Each structure stands twice: as C-alpha cells, then as structure tokens.
PDB file of C-alpha atoms in Angstrom:
ATOM      1  CA  MET A   1      20.346   1.456  -0.017  1.00 92.00           C
ATOM      2  CA  ASP A   2      19.171   5.015  -0.228  1.00 95.00           C
ATOM      3  CA  LYS A   3      16.450   6.687   1.790  1.00 96.00           C
ATOM      4  CA  TYR A   4      13.377   8.177   0.103  1.00 97.00           C
ATOM      5  CA  LEU A   5      10.535  10.418   1.195  1.00 97.00           C
ATOM      6  CA  ILE A   6       7.317   9.466  -0.564  1.00 96.00           C
ATOM      7  CA  GLU A   7       4.497  12.018  -0.667  1.00 97.00           C
ATOM      8  CA  VAL A   8       1.040  10.973  -1.821  1.00 94.00           C
ATOM      9  CA  LYS A   9      -1.720  13.518  -2.410  1.00 93.00           C
ATOM     10  CA  HIS A  10      -5.387  12.635  -2.327  1.00 91.00           C
ATOM     11  CA  GLY A  11      -8.681  14.504  -2.597  1.00 86.00           C
ATOM     12  CA  GLY A  12      -9.637  17.125  -0.034  1.00 85.00           C
ATOM     13  CA  ASP A  13     -12.951  15.739   1.142  1.00 87.00           C
ATOM     14  CA  LYS A  14     -13.506  13.219   3.934  1.00 88.00           C
ATOM     15  CA  THR A  15     -14.549  10.486   1.502  1.00 90.00           C
ATOM     16  CA  SER A  16     -11.273  10.807  -0.425  1.00 90.00           C
ATOM     17  CA  CYS A  17      -9.258  10.662   2.785  1.00 90.00           C
ATOM     18  CA  VAL A  18     -11.027   7.573   4.049  1.00 91.00           C
ATOM     19  CA  ARG A  19     -10.718   5.923   0.630  1.00 91.00           C
ATOM     20  CA  ALA A  20      -6.957   6.605   0.502  1.00 91.00           C
ATOM     21  CA  ILE A  21      -6.473   5.148   3.973  1.00 89.00           C
ATOM     22  CA  GLU A  22      -8.565   2.090   3.074  1.00 91.00           C
ATOM     23  CA  VAL A  23      -6.565   1.525  -0.124  1.00 91.00           C
ATOM     24  CA  PHE A  24      -3.295   1.650   1.821  1.00 88.00           C
ATOM     25  CA  PHE A  25      -4.562  -0.814   4.431  1.00 87.00           C
ATOM     26  CA  ALA A  26      -5.966  -3.112   1.739  1.00 88.00           C
ATOM     27  CA  SER A  27      -2.489  -3.289   0.168  1.00 83.00           C
ATOM     28  CA  ARG A  28      -1.422  -5.311   3.211  1.00 75.00           C
ATOM     29  CA  SER A  29       2.088  -3.909   2.927  1.00 72.00           C
ATOM     30  CA  HIS A  30       4.117  -4.111   6.119  1.00 77.00           C
ATOM     31  CA  LEU A  31       4.963  -0.447   5.463  1.00 74.00           C
ATOM     32  CA  VAL A  32       1.356   0.704   5.959  1.00 74.00           C
ATOM     33  CA  SER A  33       1.975   1.218   9.657  1.00 79.00           C
ATOM     34  CA  SER A  34       4.744   3.697   8.763  1.00 87.00           C
ATOM     35  CA  VAL A  35       2.530   6.008   6.696  1.00 92.00           C
ATOM     36  CA  GLU A  36       1.878   9.409   8.282  1.00 93.00           C
ATOM     37  CA  TRP A  37      -1.252  11.362   7.340  1.00 94.00           C
ATOM     38  CA  GLY A  38      -1.850  15.135   7.325  1.00 93.00           C
ATOM     39  CA  CYS A  39      -5.621  15.023   6.782  1.00 91.00           C
ATOM     40  CA  ILE A  40      -6.679  16.184  10.232  1.00 90.00           C
ATOM     41  CA  GLU A  41      -4.560  19.325   9.789  1.00 92.00           C
ATOM     42  CA  GLY A  42      -6.050  19.988   6.337  1.00 90.00           C
ATOM     43  CA  GLU A  43      -2.970  18.734   4.478  1.00 92.00           C
ATOM     44  CA  GLN A  44      -4.419  16.130   2.128  1.00 93.00           C
ATOM     45  CA  LYS A  45      -1.281  14.035   1.862  1.00 94.00           C
ATOM     46  CA  ALA A  46       0.346  10.927   3.216  1.00 94.00           C
ATOM     47  CA  TRP A  47       4.097  10.597   3.806  1.00 96.00           C
ATOM     48  CA  LEU A  48       6.346   7.622   4.118  1.00 94.00           C
ATOM     49  CA  ILE A  49      10.117   7.340   4.518  1.00 95.00           C
ATOM     50  CA  ILE A  50      11.630   4.098   3.265  1.00 93.00           C
ATOM     51  CA  LYS A  51      14.930   2.589   2.228  1.00 94.00           C
ATOM     52  CA  ALA A  52      15.139   1.341  -1.356  1.00 95.00           C
ATOM     53  CA  GLU A  53      17.704   0.666  -4.068  1.00 96.00           C
ATOM     54  CA  ASN A  54      16.272   3.367  -6.357  1.00 96.00           C
ATOM     55  CA  LYS A  55      13.201   5.517  -7.054  1.00 95.00           C
ATOM     56  CA  GLU A  56      11.562   2.767  -9.096  1.00 95.00           C
ATOM     57  CA  ASP A  57      11.748   0.362  -6.151  1.00 94.00           C
ATOM     58  CA  ALA A  58      10.516   3.088  -3.808  1.00 94.00           C
ATOM     59  CA  ILE A  59       7.393   3.737  -5.874  1.00 93.00           C
ATOM     60  CA  ARG A  60       6.519   0.037  -5.929  1.00 91.00           C
ATOM     61  CA  VAL A  61       5.702   0.042  -2.213  1.00 89.00           C
ATOM     62  CA  LEU A  62       2.653   2.199  -2.929  1.00 91.00           C
ATOM     63  CA  PRO A  63      -0.772   0.930  -3.920  1.00 90.00           C
ATOM     64  CA  ALA A  64      -0.999   1.128  -7.725  1.00 90.00           C
ATOM     65  CA  ALA A  65      -3.730   3.773  -7.597  1.00 90.00           C
ATOM     66  CA  TYR A  66      -1.318   6.326  -6.109  1.00 91.00           C
ATOM     67  CA  ARG A  67       1.927   5.606  -7.969  1.00 92.00           C
ATOM     68  CA  GLN A  68       1.464   8.063 -10.839  1.00 92.00           C
ATOM     69  CA  THR A  69       0.854  11.090  -8.641  1.00 92.00           C
ATOM     70  CA  ALA A  70       3.320  10.304  -5.841  1.00 95.00           C
ATOM     71  CA  LYS A  71       6.346  12.509  -5.338  1.00 96.00           C
ATOM     72  CA  ILE A  72       9.531  10.589  -4.564  1.00 97.00           C
ATOM     73  CA  THR A  73      12.459  12.497  -3.057  1.00 96.00           C
ATOM     74  CA  LYS A  74      15.825  10.904  -2.368  1.00 95.00           C
ATOM     75  CA  LEU A  75      17.029  12.078   1.036  1.00 95.00           C
ATOM     76  CA  HIS A  76      20.609  12.986   1.889  1.00 89.00           C
ATOM     77  CA  LYS A  77      22.515  13.809   5.046  1.00 85.00           C
ATOM     78  CA  PHE A  78      25.270  16.373   5.024  1.00 82.00           C
ATOM     79  CA  THR A  79      28.234  16.609   7.342  1.00 83.00           C
ATOM     80  CA  GLN A  80      30.109  19.657   8.506  1.00 83.00           C
ATOM     81  CA  LYS A  81      33.142  18.288   6.680  1.00 83.00           C
ATOM     82  CA  MET A  82      31.212  18.284   3.394  1.00 76.00           C
ATOM     83  CA  ILE A  83      30.218  21.915   3.973  1.00 76.00           C
ATOM     84  CA  ASN A  84      33.754  22.938   4.943  1.00 78.00           C
ATOM     85  CA  GLU A  85      35.266  21.202   1.903  1.00 80.00           C
ATOM     86  CA  ASN A  86      32.516  22.510  -0.395  1.00 76.00           C
ATOM     87  CA  THR A  87      31.701  18.984  -1.607  1.00 73.00           C
ATOM     88  CA  VAL A  88      27.932  19.370  -1.321  1.00 69.00           C
ATOM     89  CA  ASP A  89      26.435  18.741  -4.749  1.00 70.00           C
ATOM     90  CA  TYR A  90      22.874  19.852  -5.402  1.00 66.00           C
ATOM     91  CA  GLN A  91      20.495  20.522  -8.241  1.00 63.00           C
ATOM     92  CA  GLN A  92      18.285  23.553  -8.668  1.00 52.00           C
TER      93      GLN A  92
END
C-alpha cells in the first residue's frame, strides 16, 4: 500500500469550519480521529495521512461532500542511496 496526504479545504468562516468538522464526525469513519485541522491558525483546511492501494481508494475515506475538492498527494520517502545513484524520479 502507498501513503497519501489528503488535504480538504472548507469555507473561511466559523460556521463552515464547524460544519466541516460535523460532517467528518457524522461519517463515523474510524479515520476521523486522525484528521488534523488548521482552522484555529486561520488555515481553513483539514489534513489526513492514510495508507491506500491508490488515489481512488484514498478519496473514498472522505465524506462525499468533500471528495471533489480534496487534494490527494501520494507520499514518497527517499534514501541517500537513491540520491547518490540519481534514481529519484519526479514530475514537475
């Protein structure tokens, strides 16, 4: 399985924040306790790191209302060996 960072934006007012949090808790997903929120710092986003087979599976952990606007990023770890051997492959 791969590891994914999921970023979910929501509105900038208190009502939008509370609504987003309520929607996540209402989903009753066991992953809800892993969601981190930036609202108090003025960053109107939630973040979650999960393991999934692919991006499609990763997006399915979210409440339906937030799937279309979520940003899903596959995470990678690099080793010094990869750097030394120039085997790091990336996209711009």
